[in-house]
Coordinates of C-alpha atoms and ligand atoms in Angstrom, one line a residue:
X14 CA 0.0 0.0 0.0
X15 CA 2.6 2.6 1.2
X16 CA 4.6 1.6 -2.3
X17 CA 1.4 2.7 -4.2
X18 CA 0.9 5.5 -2.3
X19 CA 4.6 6.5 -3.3
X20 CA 4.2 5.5 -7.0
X21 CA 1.2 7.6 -7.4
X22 CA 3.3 10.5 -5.7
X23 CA 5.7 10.2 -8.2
X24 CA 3.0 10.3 -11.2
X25 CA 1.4 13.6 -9.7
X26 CA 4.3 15.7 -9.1
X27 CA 5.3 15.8 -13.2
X28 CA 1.9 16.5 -13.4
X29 CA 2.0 19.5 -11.6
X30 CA 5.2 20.8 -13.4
X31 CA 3.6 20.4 -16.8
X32 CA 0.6 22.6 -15.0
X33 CA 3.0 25.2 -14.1
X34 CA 4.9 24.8 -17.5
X35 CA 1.7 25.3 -19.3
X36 CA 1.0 28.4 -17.2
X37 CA 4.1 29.7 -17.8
X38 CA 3.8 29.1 -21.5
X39 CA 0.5 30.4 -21.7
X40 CA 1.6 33.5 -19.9
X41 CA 4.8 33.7 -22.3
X42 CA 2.6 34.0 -25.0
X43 CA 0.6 36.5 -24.0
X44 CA 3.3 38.8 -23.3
X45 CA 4.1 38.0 -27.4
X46 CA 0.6 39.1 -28.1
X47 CA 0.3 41.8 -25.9
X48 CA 3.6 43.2 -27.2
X49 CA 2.5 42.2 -30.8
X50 CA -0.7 44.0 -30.6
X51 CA 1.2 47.0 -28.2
X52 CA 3.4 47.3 -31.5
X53 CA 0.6 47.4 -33.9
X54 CA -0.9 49.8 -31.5
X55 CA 2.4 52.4 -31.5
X56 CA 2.7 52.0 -35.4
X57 CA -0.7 53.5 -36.0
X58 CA -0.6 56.3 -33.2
X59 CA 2.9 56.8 -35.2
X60 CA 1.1 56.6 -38.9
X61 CA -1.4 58.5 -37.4
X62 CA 0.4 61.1 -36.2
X63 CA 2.5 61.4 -39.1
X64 CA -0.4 61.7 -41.1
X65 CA -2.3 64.5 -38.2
X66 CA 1.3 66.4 -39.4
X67 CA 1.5 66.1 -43.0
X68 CA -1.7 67.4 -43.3
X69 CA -1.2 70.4 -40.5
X70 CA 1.9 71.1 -42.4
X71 CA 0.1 71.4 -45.5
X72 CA -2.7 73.8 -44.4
X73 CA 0.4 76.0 -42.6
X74 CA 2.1 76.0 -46.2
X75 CA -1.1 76.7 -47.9
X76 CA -1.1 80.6 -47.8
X77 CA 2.7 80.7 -48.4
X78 CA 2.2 78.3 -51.9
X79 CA -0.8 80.4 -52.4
X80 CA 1.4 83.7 -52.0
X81 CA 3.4 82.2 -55.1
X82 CA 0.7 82.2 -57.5
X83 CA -0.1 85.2 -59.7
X84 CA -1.7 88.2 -58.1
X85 CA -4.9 89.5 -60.1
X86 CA -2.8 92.3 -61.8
X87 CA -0.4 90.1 -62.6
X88 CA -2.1 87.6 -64.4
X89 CA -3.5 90.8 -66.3
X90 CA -0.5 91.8 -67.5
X91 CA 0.0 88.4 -69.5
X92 CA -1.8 90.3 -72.1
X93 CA -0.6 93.2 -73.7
X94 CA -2.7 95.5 -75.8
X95 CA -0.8 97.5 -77.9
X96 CA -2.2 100.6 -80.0
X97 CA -0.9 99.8 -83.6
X98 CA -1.2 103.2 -85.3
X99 CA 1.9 104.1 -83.2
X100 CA 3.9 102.6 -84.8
X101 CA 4.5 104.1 -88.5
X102 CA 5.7 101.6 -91.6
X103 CA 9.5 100.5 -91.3
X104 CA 9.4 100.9 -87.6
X105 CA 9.2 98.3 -84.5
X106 CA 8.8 98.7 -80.8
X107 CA 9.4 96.4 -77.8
X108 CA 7.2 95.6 -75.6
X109 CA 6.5 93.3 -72.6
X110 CA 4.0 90.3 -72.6
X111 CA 3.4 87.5 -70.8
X112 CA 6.9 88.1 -68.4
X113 CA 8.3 88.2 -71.9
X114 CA 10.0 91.0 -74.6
X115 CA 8.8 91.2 -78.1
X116 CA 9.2 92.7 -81.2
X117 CA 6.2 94.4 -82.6
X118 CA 7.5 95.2 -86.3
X119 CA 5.8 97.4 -89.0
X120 CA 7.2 95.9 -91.9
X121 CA 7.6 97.8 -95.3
X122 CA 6.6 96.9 -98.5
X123 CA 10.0 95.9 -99.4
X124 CA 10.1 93.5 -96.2
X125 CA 7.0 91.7 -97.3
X126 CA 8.1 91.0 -100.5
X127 CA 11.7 89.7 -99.3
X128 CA 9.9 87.2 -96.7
X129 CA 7.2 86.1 -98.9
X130 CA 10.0 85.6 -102.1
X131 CA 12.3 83.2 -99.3
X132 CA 9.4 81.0 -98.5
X133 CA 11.0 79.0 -101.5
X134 CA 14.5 79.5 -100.3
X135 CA 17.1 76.6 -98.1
X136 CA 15.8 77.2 -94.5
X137 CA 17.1 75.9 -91.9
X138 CA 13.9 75.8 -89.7
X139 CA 11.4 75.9 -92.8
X140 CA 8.2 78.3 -92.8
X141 CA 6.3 80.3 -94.9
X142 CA 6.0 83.8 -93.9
X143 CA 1.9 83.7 -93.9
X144 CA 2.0 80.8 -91.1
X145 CA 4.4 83.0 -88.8
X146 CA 1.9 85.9 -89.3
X147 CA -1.4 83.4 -88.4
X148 CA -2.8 84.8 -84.8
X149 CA -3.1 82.5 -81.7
X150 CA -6.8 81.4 -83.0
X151 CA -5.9 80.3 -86.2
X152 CA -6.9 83.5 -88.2
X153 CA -4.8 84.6 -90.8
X154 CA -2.4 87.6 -90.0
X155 CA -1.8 90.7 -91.9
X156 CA 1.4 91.2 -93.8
X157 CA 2.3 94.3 -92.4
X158 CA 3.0 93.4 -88.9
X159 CA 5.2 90.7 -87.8
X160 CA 5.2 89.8 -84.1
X161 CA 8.0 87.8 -82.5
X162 CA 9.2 87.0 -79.2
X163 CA 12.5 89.3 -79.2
X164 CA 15.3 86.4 -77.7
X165 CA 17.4 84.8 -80.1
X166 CA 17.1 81.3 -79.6
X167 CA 21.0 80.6 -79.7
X168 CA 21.7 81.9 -76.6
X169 CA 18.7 84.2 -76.2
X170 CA 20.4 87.6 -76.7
X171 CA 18.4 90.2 -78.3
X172 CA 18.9 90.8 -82.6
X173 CA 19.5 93.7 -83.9
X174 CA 17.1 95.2 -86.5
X175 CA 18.8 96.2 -90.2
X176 CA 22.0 94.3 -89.8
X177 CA 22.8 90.8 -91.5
X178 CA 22.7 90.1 -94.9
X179 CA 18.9 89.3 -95.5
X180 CA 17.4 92.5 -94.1
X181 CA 16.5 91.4 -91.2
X182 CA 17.9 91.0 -87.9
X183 CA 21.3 89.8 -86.9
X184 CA 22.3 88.7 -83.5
X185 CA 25.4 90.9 -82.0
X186 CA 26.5 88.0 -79.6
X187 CA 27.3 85.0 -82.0
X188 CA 26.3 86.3 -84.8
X189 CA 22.7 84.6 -85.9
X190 CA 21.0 86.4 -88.9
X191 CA 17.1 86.8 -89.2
X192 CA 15.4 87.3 -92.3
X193 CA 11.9 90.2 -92.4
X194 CA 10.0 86.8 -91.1
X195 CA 12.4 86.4 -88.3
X196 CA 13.5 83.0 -89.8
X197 CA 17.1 81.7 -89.2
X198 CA 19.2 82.2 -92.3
X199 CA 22.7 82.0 -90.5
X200 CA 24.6 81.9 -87.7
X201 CA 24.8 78.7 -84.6
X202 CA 20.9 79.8 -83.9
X203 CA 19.1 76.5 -84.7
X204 CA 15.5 78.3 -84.9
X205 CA 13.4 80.5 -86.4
X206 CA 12.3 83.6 -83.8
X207 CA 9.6 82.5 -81.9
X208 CA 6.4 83.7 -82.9
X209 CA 4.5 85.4 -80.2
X210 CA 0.5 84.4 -79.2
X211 CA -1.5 87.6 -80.3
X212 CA -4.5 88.2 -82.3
X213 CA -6.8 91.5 -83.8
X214 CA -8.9 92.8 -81.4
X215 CA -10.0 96.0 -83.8
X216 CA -8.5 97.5 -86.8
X217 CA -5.8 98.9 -85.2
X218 CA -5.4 96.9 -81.9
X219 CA -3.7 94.0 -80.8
X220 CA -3.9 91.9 -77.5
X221 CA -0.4 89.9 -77.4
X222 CA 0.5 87.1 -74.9
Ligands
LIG313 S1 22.8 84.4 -78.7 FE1 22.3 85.0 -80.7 S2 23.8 84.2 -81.9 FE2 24.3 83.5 -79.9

C-alpha cells in the first residue's frame, strides 16, 4: 500500500510541473501578443500622427504656396494690348508680354516682299512667312505686322534690327542672322524667332501674350 501510495506520488508531481509549465507558456505567450498588438498599436498612433502632421503642415504652407501664385494684376499683365497706329511703316517697338519681350515690327513693303520671295529658299527651320503671321486662334495675320518673341534662340540675346545680310535681324553675340520673317538664315541659332500668341482685337489693336 505505502509503495502505491509513493508510486502515485511520483506520477502527480510531473503532473504539476507540466501545469505550471503550461502556465508559464500560456503566460509567455501573452506577453508575445500583448507586445505584438502594443506594437501594432504604437505603429498607427505613429502613422497616425505622421499623417495628423503632413496634413497640419500642408494647411500651414497653404497661404505661403498660395502667395506664389499670380496676383490679379499680374495675371492681367499676361496680355498686352498694344495701340498699332503708333507705330509708322518700317518701324518696331518692344514691348512686354506675358513676363516676356517682343518685337512688334511694321514691316515695309520691301520687307513683305523679301519674306514672302524666301518662302522657297534653303531654311534651316522651314516656314512660310503667312503661317508665322497666323494669330493665336488660327486666323490669318496681316502682312504688315510681324510679331516675335525678341530672344534669339541661340543663346537668347536680343537681334538687332537692319543688320545681316537678308534684311532682317542679326544677332550681335554670335552672330545669328534673321530674315523680315524672323526666320534663321545663318549663324549657330538653330530656330526660327519665336512667334508670339497675339490676335486682332480692332482694326488697329492688338492683344499679345
Ligand atoms: S545668342 Fe544670338 S547668336 Fe548667340
Amino acid at each position: 500500500m505505502r509503495r502505491e501510495r509513493a508510486a502515485a506520488e511520483r506520477t502527480r508531481a510531473p503532473f504539476g510541473w507540466s501545469v505550471a509549465m503550461a502556465i508559464s507558456s500560456a503566460a509567455s505567450e501573452n506577453a508575445n501578443l500583448n507586445s505584438a498588438v502594443d506594437e501594432t498599436r504604437r505603429d498607427f498612433i505613429f502613422v497616425a500622427a505622421g499623417a495628423a502632421a503632413t496634413v497640419g503642415l500642408s494647411y500651414a504652407a497653404w497661404p505661403f504656396i498660395d502667395q506664389m501664385n499670380p496676383s490679379a494684376d499680374t495675371r492681367a499683365l499676361a496680355t498686352t494690348d498694344i495701340d498699332l497706329t503708333q507705330i509708322g511703316e518700317g518701324q518696331e517697338i518692344t514691348v512686354r508680354a506675358a513676363g516676356k519681350s517682343a518685337f512688334v515690327r511694321h514691316r515695309t513693303q520691301r520687307e513683305i516682299e523679301a519674306a514672302e520671295h524666301d518662302d522657297f529658299a534653303h531654311l534651316k527651320d522651314p516656314a512660310s512667312d503667312a503661317s508665322r503671321l497666323a494669330q493665336k486662334n488660327g486666323a490669318p495675320g496681316r502682312t504688315a505686322y510681324l510679331i516675335v518673341w525678341s530672344a534669339c534662340t541661340h543663346l537668347g540675346c536680343i537681334p538687332l534690327f537692319a543688320e545681316g545680310e537678308f534684311g532682317g535681324w542679326r544677332c550681335p553675340c554670335h552672330g545669328s542672322v534673321y530674315d523680315t520673317s524672323g526666320r534663321i538664315r545663318s549663324g549657330p541659332a538653330p530656330k526660327n524667332l519665336f512667334v508670339a500668341p497675339y490676335v486682332y482685337t480692332g482694326a488697329n489693336a492688338v492683344r499679345i501674350g
